[in-house]
Tab-separated table of C-alpha atoms in Angstrom:
chain	number	residue	atom	x	y	z
A	781	UNK	CA	19.505	9.441	-8.301
A	782	UNK	CA	21.944	11.576	-6.270
A	783	UNK	CA	22.818	13.589	-9.389
A	784	UNK	CA	19.133	14.245	-10.006
A	785	UNK	CA	18.674	15.427	-6.377
A	786	UNK	CA	21.403	18.078	-6.572
A	787	UNK	CA	19.297	20.787	-8.299
A	788	UNK	CA	16.526	20.361	-5.711
A	789	UNK	CA	19.043	20.501	-2.855
A	790	UNK	CA	20.587	23.745	-4.099
A	791	UNK	CA	17.369	25.430	-5.248
A	792	UNK	CA	16.483	26.744	-1.763
A	793	UNK	CA	19.877	28.295	-0.898
A	794	UNK	CA	20.157	29.855	-4.352
A	795	UNK	CA	16.680	31.368	-3.993
A	796	UNK	CA	17.577	32.771	-0.559
A	797	UNK	CA	20.791	34.261	-1.955
A	798	UNK	CA	18.839	35.842	-4.804
A	799	UNK	CA	16.318	37.391	-2.386
A	800	UNK	CA	19.167	38.724	-0.224
A	801	UNK	CA	20.930	40.218	-3.232
A	802	UNK	CA	17.729	41.872	-4.471
A	803	UNK	CA	16.904	43.405	-1.078
A	804	UNK	CA	20.500	44.569	-0.628
A	805	UNK	CA	20.452	46.216	-4.046
A	806	UNK	CA	17.189	48.034	-3.291
A	807	UNK	CA	18.446	49.230	0.111
A	808	UNK	CA	21.752	50.410	-1.391
A	809	UNK	CA	19.859	52.377	-4.067
A	810	UNK	CA	17.702	53.999	-1.369
A	811	UNK	CA	20.805	54.985	0.601
A	812	UNK	CA	22.361	56.451	-2.510
A	813	UNK	CA	19.247	58.416	-3.512
A	814	UNK	CA	18.196	59.596	-0.056
A	815	UNK	CA	18.541	63.370	0.559
A	816	UNK	CA	17.277	63.623	4.119
A	817	UNK	CA	18.115	66.892	5.818
A	818	UNK	CA	20.579	67.008	8.664
A	819	UNK	CA	21.888	63.534	7.804
A	820	UNK	CA	25.479	62.430	7.329
A	821	UNK	CA	26.487	61.753	3.716
A	822	UNK	CA	26.560	58.112	2.675
A	823	UNK	CA	30.119	56.789	2.612
A	824	UNK	CA	31.828	53.431	2.351
A	825	UNK	CA	30.890	52.593	5.937
A	826	UNK	CA	27.222	53.174	5.153
A	827	UNK	CA	27.334	50.691	2.306
A	828	UNK	CA	29.299	48.224	4.439
A	829	UNK	CA	26.562	48.411	7.081
A	830	UNK	CA	24.053	47.901	4.272
A	831	UNK	CA	25.801	44.674	3.329
A	832	UNK	CA	25.973	43.489	6.940
A	833	UNK	CA	22.318	44.158	7.679
A	834	UNK	CA	21.111	42.388	4.537
A	835	UNK	CA	23.334	39.282	4.866
A	836	UNK	CA	21.133	37.737	7.633
A	837	UNK	CA	18.312	37.503	5.100
A	838	UNK	CA	20.031	34.379	3.763
A	839	UNK	CA	18.664	32.675	6.888
A	840	UNK	CA	15.120	34.034	6.565
A	841	UNK	CA	13.564	30.599	5.870
A	842	UNK	CA	15.712	28.371	8.062
A	843	UNK	CA	16.138	30.817	11.007
A	844	UNK	CA	13.455	33.493	10.534
A	845	UNK	CA	13.671	34.944	14.075
A	846	UNK	CA	17.453	35.205	13.908
A	847	UNK	CA	17.267	36.882	10.502
A	848	UNK	CA	14.682	39.389	11.805
A	849	UNK	CA	16.682	40.291	14.919
A	850	UNK	CA	20.016	40.586	13.130
A	851	UNK	CA	18.610	42.705	10.304
A	852	UNK	CA	16.785	44.929	12.801
A	853	UNK	CA	19.980	45.368	14.813
A	854	UNK	CA	21.948	46.213	11.658
A	855	UNK	CA	19.358	48.802	10.624
A	856	UNK	CA	19.503	50.321	14.128
A	857	UNK	CA	23.297	50.640	13.809
A	858	UNK	CA	22.821	52.312	10.421
A	859	UNK	CA	20.398	54.876	11.900
A	860	UNK	CA	22.677	55.509	14.903
A	861	UNK	CA	25.416	56.850	12.614
A	862	UNK	CA	23.064	59.502	11.286
A	863	UNK	CA	23.041	58.303	7.709
A	864	UNK	CA	20.140	59.220	5.399
A	865	UNK	CA	16.906	57.590	6.537
A	866	UNK	CA	15.464	54.728	4.514
A	867	UNK	CA	12.086	52.984	4.911
A	868	UNK	CA	12.658	50.139	7.426
A	869	UNK	CA	10.078	47.949	5.705
A	870	UNK	CA	12.298	47.758	2.632
A	871	UNK	CA	14.736	45.674	4.678
A	872	UNK	CA	12.435	44.027	7.229
A	873	UNK	CA	9.561	42.987	4.936
A	874	UNK	CA	11.205	39.655	4.098
A	875	UNK	CA	12.023	38.609	7.697
A	876	UNK	CA	8.585	39.849	8.825
A	877	UNK	CA	6.944	37.581	6.253
A	878	UNK	CA	9.145	34.565	7.020
A	879	UNK	CA	8.732	34.895	10.782
A	880	UNK	CA	4.939	35.016	10.609
A	881	UNK	CA	4.828	32.239	8.013
A	882	UNK	CA	6.910	30.039	10.335
A	883	UNK	CA	4.325	30.534	13.078
A	884	UNK	CA	6.207	33.117	15.160
A	885	UNK	CA	3.816	36.041	14.716
A	886	UNK	CA	4.467	37.340	18.255
A	887	UNK	CA	8.116	37.933	17.457
A	888	UNK	CA	7.268	39.779	14.257
A	889	UNK	CA	4.585	41.937	15.920
A	890	UNK	CA	6.830	42.643	18.900
A	891	UNK	CA	9.795	43.714	16.788
A	892	UNK	CA	7.549	45.780	14.511
A	893	UNK	CA	5.834	47.581	17.402
A	894	UNK	CA	9.088	48.188	19.302
A	895	UNK	CA	11.027	49.319	16.277
A	896	UNK	CA	8.464	51.743	14.898
A	897	UNK	CA	7.559	53.132	18.332
A	898	UNK	CA	11.193	53.830	19.191
A	899	UNK	CA	11.822	55.284	15.739
A	900	UNK	CA	8.826	57.585	16.013
A	901	UNK	CA	9.942	58.909	19.396
A	902	UNK	CA	13.482	59.519	18.143
A	903	UNK	CA	12.308	61.313	14.989
A	904	UNK	CA	9.915	63.487	17.012
A	905	UNK	CA	12.702	64.441	19.405
A	906	UNK	CA	15.083	65.300	16.584
A	907	UNK	CA	12.713	67.132	14.201
A	908	UNK	CA	9.991	68.354	16.523
A	909	UNK	CA	7.251	67.609	13.971
A	910	UNK	CA	5.148	64.786	15.460
A	911	UNK	CA	2.294	64.968	12.945
A	912	UNK	CA	4.576	64.730	9.915
A	913	UNK	CA	6.506	61.889	11.547
A	914	UNK	CA	3.238	60.163	12.439
A	915	UNK	CA	2.049	60.276	8.827
A	916	UNK	CA	5.326	58.755	7.649
A	917	UNK	CA	5.423	56.050	10.304
A	918	UNK	CA	1.749	55.103	9.839
A	919	UNK	CA	2.455	54.464	6.171
A	920	UNK	CA	5.448	52.232	6.897
A	921	UNK	CA	3.636	50.499	9.766
A	922	UNK	CA	0.646	49.760	7.542
A	923	UNK	CA	2.970	48.284	4.929
A	924	UNK	CA	4.650	46.054	7.536
A	925	UNK	CA	1.274	44.933	8.917
A	926	UNK	CA	0.100	44.134	5.382
A	927	UNK	CA	3.136	41.950	4.825
A	928	UNK	CA	2.534	40.096	8.095
A	929	UNK	CA	-1.156	39.631	7.352
A	930	UNK	CA	-0.296	38.239	3.929
A	931	UNK	CA	2.093	35.768	5.547
A	932	UNK	CA	-0.586	34.719	8.043
A	933	UNK	CA	-3.136	34.178	5.263
A	934	UNK	CA	-0.697	32.029	3.258
A	935	UNK	CA	0.255	30.049	6.375
A	936	UNK	CA	-3.401	29.478	7.262
A	937	UNK	CA	-4.202	28.294	3.745
A	938	UNK	CA	-1.254	25.901	3.807
A	939	UNK	CA	-2.350	24.576	7.201
A	940	UNK	CA	-5.916	24.214	5.958
A	941	UNK	CA	-4.712	22.330	2.866
A	942	UNK	CA	-2.598	20.013	5.035
A	943	UNK	CA	-5.541	19.424	7.381
A	944	UNK	CA	-7.796	18.705	4.417
A	945	UNK	CA	-5.311	16.177	3.041
A	946	UNK	CA	-5.117	14.509	6.447
A	947	UNK	CA	-8.894	14.337	6.695
A	948	UNK	CA	-9.108	12.843	3.221
A	949	UNK	CA	-6.490	10.257	4.200
A	950	UNK	CA	-8.404	9.370	7.355
A	951	UNK	CA	-11.645	9.193	5.370
A	952	UNK	CA	-9.992	6.854	2.865
A	953	UNK	CA	-8.735	4.670	5.705
A	954	UNK	CA	-12.232	4.593	7.175
A	955	UNK	CA	-13.622	3.604	3.780
A	956	UNK	CA	-11.063	0.802	3.557
A	957	UNK	CA	-11.990	-0.388	7.041
A	958	UNK	CA	-15.686	-0.252	6.155
A	959	UNK	CA	-15.045	-2.135	2.914
A	960	UNK	CA	-13.065	-4.780	4.794
A	961	UNK	CA	-15.902	-5.083	7.312
A	962	UNK	CA	-18.433	-5.552	4.538
A	963	UNK	CA	-16.218	-8.141	2.879
A	964	UNK	CA	-15.954	-10.005	6.179
A	965	UNK	CA	-19.723	-9.891	6.568
A	966	UNK	CA	-20.155	-11.193	3.020
A	967	UNK	CA	-17.717	-14.012	3.735
A	968	UNK	CA	-19.705	-15.012	6.809
A	969	UNK	CA	-22.964	-14.781	4.874
A	970	UNK	CA	-21.591	-16.915	2.025
A	971	UNK	CA	-20.237	-19.456	4.491
A	972	UNK	CA	-23.614	-19.639	6.227
A	973	UNK	CA	-25.506	-20.042	2.955
A	974	UNK	CA	-23.127	-22.729	1.712
A	975	UNK	CA	-23.430	-24.613	4.949
A	976	UNK	CA	-27.216	-24.416	4.945
A	977	UNK	CA	-27.597	-25.490	1.313
A	978	UNK	CA	-24.801	-28.045	0.887
A	979	UNK	CA	-24.069	-29.518	4.286
A	980	UNK	CA	-27.589	-30.881	4.690
A	981	UNK	CA	-27.483	-32.552	1.275
A	982	UNK	CA	-24.057	-34.084	1.903
A	983	UNK	CA	-25.144	-35.375	5.311
A	984	UNK	CA	-28.265	-36.871	3.760
A	985	UNK	CA	-26.195	-38.656	1.091
A	986	UNK	CA	-23.933	-40.089	3.791
A	987	UNK	CA	-26.847	-41.351	5.890
A	988	UNK	CA	-28.679	-42.812	2.906
A	989	UNK	CA	-25.554	-44.602	1.677
A	990	UNK	CA	-25.035	-46.045	5.148
A	991	UNK	CA	-28.659	-47.198	5.288
A	992	UNK	CA	-28.344	-48.816	1.863
A	993	UNK	CA	-25.249	-50.721	3.005
A	994	UNK	CA	-27.134	-51.916	6.069
A	995	UNK	CA	-30.074	-53.331	4.129
A	996	UNK	CA	-28.124	-54.905	1.254
A	997	UNK	CA	-28.758	-58.561	0.774
A	998	UNK	CA	-26.368	-61.226	-0.378
A	999	UNK	CA	-27.504	-60.850	-3.984
A	1000	UNK	CA	-26.673	-57.189	-3.929
A	1001	UNK	CA	-23.086	-57.536	-2.763
A	1002	UNK	CA	-21.816	-56.126	-6.067
A	1003	UNK	CA	-23.262	-52.727	-5.097
A	1004	UNK	CA	-21.533	-52.636	-1.706
A	1005	UNK	CA	-18.177	-51.144	-2.926
A	1006	UNK	CA	-19.940	-48.324	-4.776
A	1007	UNK	CA	-22.146	-47.455	-1.807
A	1008	UNK	CA	-19.176	-47.603	0.552
A	1009	UNK	CA	-17.279	-45.276	-1.724
A	1010	UNK	CA	-20.260	-42.893	-1.826
A	1011	UNK	CA	-20.461	-42.851	1.956
A	1012	UNK	CA	-16.724	-42.287	2.488
A	1013	UNK	CA	-16.498	-39.666	-0.238
A	1014	UNK	CA	-19.474	-37.710	1.114
A	1015	UNK	CA	-18.094	-37.884	4.665
A	1016	UNK	CA	-14.706	-36.583	3.535
A	1017	UNK	CA	-16.325	-33.903	1.391
A	1018	UNK	CA	-18.480	-32.767	4.309
A	1019	UNK	CA	-15.444	-32.639	6.582
A	1020	UNK	CA	-13.464	-30.587	4.042
A	1021	UNK	CA	-16.369	-28.258	3.429
A	1022	UNK	CA	-16.779	-27.550	7.132
A	1023	UNK	CA	-13.061	-26.864	7.499
A	1024	UNK	CA	-13.083	-24.577	4.471
A	1025	UNK	CA	-16.163	-22.710	5.671
A	1026	UNK	CA	-14.524	-22.284	9.064
A	1027	UNK	CA	-11.522	-20.648	7.417
A	1028	UNK	CA	-13.862	-18.543	5.282
A	1029	UNK	CA	-15.618	-17.289	8.389
A	1030	UNK	CA	-12.320	-16.397	10.066
A	1031	UNK	CA	-10.924	-14.676	6.973
A	1032	UNK	CA	-8.024	-17.104	6.484
A	1033	UNK	CA	-6.594	-17.776	3.052
A	1034	UNK	CA	-8.106	-20.966	1.740
A	1035	UNK	CA	-6.879	-20.630	-1.794
A	1036	UNK	CA	-3.220	-21.494	-1.324
A	1037	UNK	CA	-3.118	-24.308	1.203
A	1038	UNK	CA	-5.693	-26.558	2.827
A	1039	UNK	CA	-6.020	-29.826	4.698
A	1040	UNK	CA	-6.001	-32.009	1.584
A	1041	UNK	CA	-2.701	-33.171	0.094
A	1042	UNK	CA	-1.189	-36.052	-1.839
A	1043	UNK	CA	-1.300	-38.152	1.310
A	1044	UNK	CA	-5.030	-38.505	0.572
A	1045	UNK	CA	-4.453	-39.779	-2.954
A	1046	UNK	CA	-5.010	-43.438	-1.941
A	1047	UNK	CA	-8.595	-42.676	-0.820
A	1048	UNK	CA	-9.218	-40.644	-3.965
A	1049	UNK	CA	-8.075	-43.456	-6.269
A	1050	UNK	CA	-10.027	-46.011	-4.236
A	1051	UNK	CA	-13.194	-43.956	-4.690
A	1052	UNK	CA	-12.624	-43.729	-8.448
A	1053	UNK	CA	-12.022	-47.481	-8.704
A	1054	UNK	CA	-15.173	-48.134	-6.664
A	1055	UNK	CA	-17.059	-46.225	-9.352
A	1056	UNK	CA	-15.964	-48.850	-11.867
A	1057	UNK	CA	-13.070	-46.950	-13.491
A	1058	UNK	CA	-9.706	-48.788	-13.452
A	1059	UNK	CA	-6.871	-46.446	-12.416
A	1060	UNK	CA	-3.151	-47.091	-12.587
A	1061	UNK	CA	-0.584	-44.966	-10.821
A	1062	UNK	CA	3.054	-44.443	-11.845
A	1063	UNK	CA	5.361	-42.628	-9.447
A	1064	UNK	CA	8.930	-41.758	-10.427
A	1065	UNK	CA	11.532	-39.973	-8.366
A	1066	UNK	CA	11.602	-39.385	-4.638
A	1067	UNK	CA	8.486	-37.723	-3.203
A	1068	UNK	CA	10.189	-34.917	-1.284
A	1069	UNK	CA	10.752	-31.169	-1.447
A	1070	UNK	CA	7.104	-30.244	-2.029
A	1071	UNK	CA	5.745	-27.544	0.277
A	1072	UNK	CA	2.191	-27.441	1.627
A	1073	UNK	CA	0.651	-25.108	-1.014
A	1074	UNK	CA	2.084	-27.156	-3.885
A	1075	UNK	CA	1.054	-30.416	-2.200
A	1076	UNK	CA	-2.483	-29.083	-1.827
A	1077	UNK	CA	-2.616	-27.809	-5.414
A	1078	UNK	CA	-1.331	-31.140	-6.767
A	1079	UNK	CA	-4.065	-33.045	-4.955
A	1080	UNK	CA	-6.780	-30.655	-6.116
A	1081	UNK	CA	-5.599	-30.835	-9.722
A	1082	UNK	CA	-5.628	-34.637	-9.634
A	1083	UNK	CA	-9.039	-34.625	-7.949
A	1084	UNK	CA	-10.535	-32.330	-10.598
A	1085	UNK	CA	-8.961	-34.270	-13.472
A	1086	UNK	CA	-10.329	-37.594	-12.174
A	1087	UNK	CA	-13.749	-36.016	-11.563
A	1088	UNK	CA	-13.794	-34.872	-15.193
A	1089	UNK	CA	-13.014	-38.434	-16.253
A	1090	UNK	CA	-15.992	-39.742	-14.309
A	1091	UNK	CA	-18.277	-37.066	-15.754
A	1092	UNK	CA	-17.190	-36.884	-19.383
A	1093	UNK	CA	-15.088	-39.888	-20.434
A	1094	UNK	CA	-17.989	-42.303	-20.879
A	1095	UNK	CA	-18.188	-46.038	-20.068
A	1096	UNK	CA	-15.353	-48.587	-20.229
A	1097	UNK	CA	-12.677	-45.977	-19.699
A	1098	UNK	CA	-9.238	-46.581	-18.236
A	1099	UNK	CA	-7.150	-43.925	-16.500
A	1100	UNK	CA	-3.457	-43.539	-15.933
A	1101	UNK	CA	-2.102	-41.143	-13.282
A	1102	UNK	CA	1.556	-40.206	-13.415
A	1103	UNK	CA	3.599	-38.396	-10.751
A	1104	UNK	CA	7.194	-37.516	-11.611
A	1105	UNK	CA	9.421	-35.848	-9.002
A	1106	UNK	CA	12.236	-34.260	-11.012
A	1107	UNK	CA	14.165	-32.590	-8.208
A	1108	UNK	CA	13.111	-29.070	-9.169
A	1109	UNK	CA	9.394	-29.707	-9.502
A	1110	UNK	CA	6.522	-32.154	-9.741
A	1111	UNK	CA	5.015	-33.258	-13.069
A	1112	UNK	CA	1.422	-34.491	-12.988
A	1113	UNK	CA	-0.330	-36.309	-15.801
A	1114	UNK	CA	-3.824	-37.801	-15.973
A	1115	UNK	CA	-4.604	-39.634	-19.214
A	1116	UNK	CA	-7.736	-41.535	-20.154
A	1117	UNK	CA	-8.895	-43.379	-23.265
A	1118	UNK	CA	-12.487	-42.191	-23.116
A	1119	UNK	CA	-14.513	-39.772	-25.209
A	1120	UNK	CA	-13.267	-36.578	-23.559
A	1121	UNK	CA	-15.377	-33.533	-22.611
A	1122	UNK	CA	-18.588	-33.255	-24.595
A	1123	UNK	CA	-19.209	-29.528	-24.211
A	1124	UNK	CA	-17.265	-26.600	-25.646
A	1125	UNK	CA	-14.581	-24.836	-23.636
A	1126	UNK	CA	-12.703	-25.960	-20.583
A	1127	UNK	CA	-15.336	-25.179	-17.961
A	1128	UNK	CA	-14.664	-23.954	-14.450
A	1129	UNK	CA	-12.748	-27.095	-13.487
A	1130	UNK	CA	-9.964	-26.639	-16.015
A	1131	UNK	CA	-9.837	-22.912	-15.273
A	1132	UNK	CA	-9.541	-23.681	-11.572
A	1133	UNK	CA	-6.651	-26.080	-12.191
A	1134	UNK	CA	-4.845	-23.463	-14.270
A	1135	UNK	CA	-5.374	-20.800	-11.601
A	1136	UNK	CA	-4.012	-23.061	-8.842
A	1137	UNK	CA	-0.875	-23.858	-10.825
A	1138	UNK	CA	-0.357	-20.269	-11.963
A	1139	UNK	CA	-0.572	-19.021	-8.366
A	1140	UNK	CA	2.462	-21.185	-7.543
A	1141	UNK	CA	4.399	-20.341	-10.709
A	1142	UNK	CA	3.425	-23.575	-12.464
A	1143	UNK	CA	1.516	-24.462	-15.613
A	1144	UNK	CA	-1.409	-26.674	-16.655
A	1145	UNK	CA	-2.289	-27.919	-20.129
A	1146	UNK	CA	-5.342	-29.967	-21.106
A	1147	UNK	CA	-6.466	-31.425	-24.413
A	1148	UNK	CA	-6.865	-34.573	-26.488
A	1149	UNK	CA	-4.274	-37.251	-25.826
A	1150	UNK	CA	-1.841	-38.529	-28.481
A	1151	UNK	CA	-3.781	-41.815	-28.800
A	1152	UNK	CA	-7.251	-40.441	-28.228
A	1153	UNK	CA	-9.030	-39.732	-24.999
A	1154	UNK	CA	-8.089	-36.737	-22.902
A	1155	UNK	CA	-4.920	-35.697	-21.108
A	1156	UNK	CA	-4.226	-33.194	-18.342
A	1157	UNK	CA	-0.618	-32.245	-17.614
A	1158	UNK	CA	0.609	-29.972	-14.837
A	1159	UNK	CA	3.976	-28.682	-13.733
A	1160	UNK	CA	4.397	-27.431	-10.143
A	1161	UNK	CA	7.626	-25.983	-8.723
A	1162	UNK	CA	9.395	-27.715	-5.856
A	1163	UNK	CA	8.945	-26.059	-2.477
A	1164	UNK	CA	11.188	-26.021	0.552
A	1165	UNK	CA	9.238	-28.255	2.942
A	1166	UNK	CA	9.679	-32.037	2.478
A	1167	UNK	CA	6.550	-34.036	1.830
A	1168	UNK	CA	5.183	-35.783	4.907
A	1169	UNK	CA	6.156	-39.370	5.474
A	1170	UNK	CA	2.499	-40.338	5.490
A	1171	UNK	CA	2.090	-38.930	2.018
A	1172	UNK	CA	5.108	-40.775	0.669
A	1173	UNK	CA	3.940	-43.992	2.286
A	1174	UNK	CA	0.448	-43.542	0.922
A	1175	UNK	CA	1.747	-43.139	-2.641
A	1176	UNK	CA	3.898	-46.197	-2.277
A	1177	UNK	CA	0.907	-48.147	-0.993
A	1178	UNK	CA	-1.244	-47.088	-3.938
A	1179	UNK	CA	1.477	-47.778	-6.490
A	1180	UNK	CA	2.012	-51.201	-4.995
A	1181	UNK	CA	-1.694	-51.966	-4.955
A	1182	UNK	CA	-2.461	-51.117	-8.576
A	1183	UNK	CA	-4.921	-53.681	-9.926
């Protein structure tokens, strides 16, 4: 990268040296060709002064005022020796332009006015022809003013372009802020709509399940576990939905980590068993090293896989859930011996599982099992935060209580 920057670093100084050499050459040619009356012949000293008064032009971009003053002083020294007169604008056009372009127009106008006024007075005193001198000086003054006006126009256009770019940047920032505000409003609106449409239904399910449990008779005791599971599941779902909607309203990220984790797996398996589906759980390895996002994703993947079993596997199905902590990750497996999904494609549930795992650098595969049924397998990387003791204890409790 440094080698590539060298041409750009040297381009400016080389350009300044080229401008200085060109101006010096033009001034030297004018000195050589000038045949002004009553002037001293050009000698080696005249050309040496020519070199000295053009050398400051190397600084015309970095130090424009210094270049203008030094070149003007050198030209004054040249005139004081009585050498053949040359147009001052030939030497001062470049520092005039650079000084005005740098925003120091007062210096350029002051030097121009002082220099040409003093030169006009001196020429009038020496030659005694004010009208002829005036015609000559008006021409050179007009040329100098044209150069300065050109520099001012270029500087103004550059400033206008910079101001336009800044306004466009501010407008883009305002558009981003407005877009973020609209997104926030949409999030609040979605949260409100979800709460109004879903929360009421979930609360009604919970109340109705509780009422059914209250009025059950002794002959209906076989329905009590299912109704209890419905009530507990709806209460937990309502609690989770309210927490999620609260984060949605506040703009927090609800996709990576949430309140649910593997510590809630015992309740999930109990609800599935209450629905009449036998579930066995196998846990291998030590349940540690899983951070909160991976813990949340693992629970959601298991929840979706078991929900698909209840929806699609058919009657008389058995389910096996496997958790394998391998030290560098967590392997999940949910296998059933049912009929599998009846519709084509994976649906939103399988896509959601794949998206959760992919967001953490893991993988999910789903398809028919080796002995029939359906199997979902997931691989999640190990995080840095150990799993909570409650979660480990809950898994041990479930594994020990397998029917």
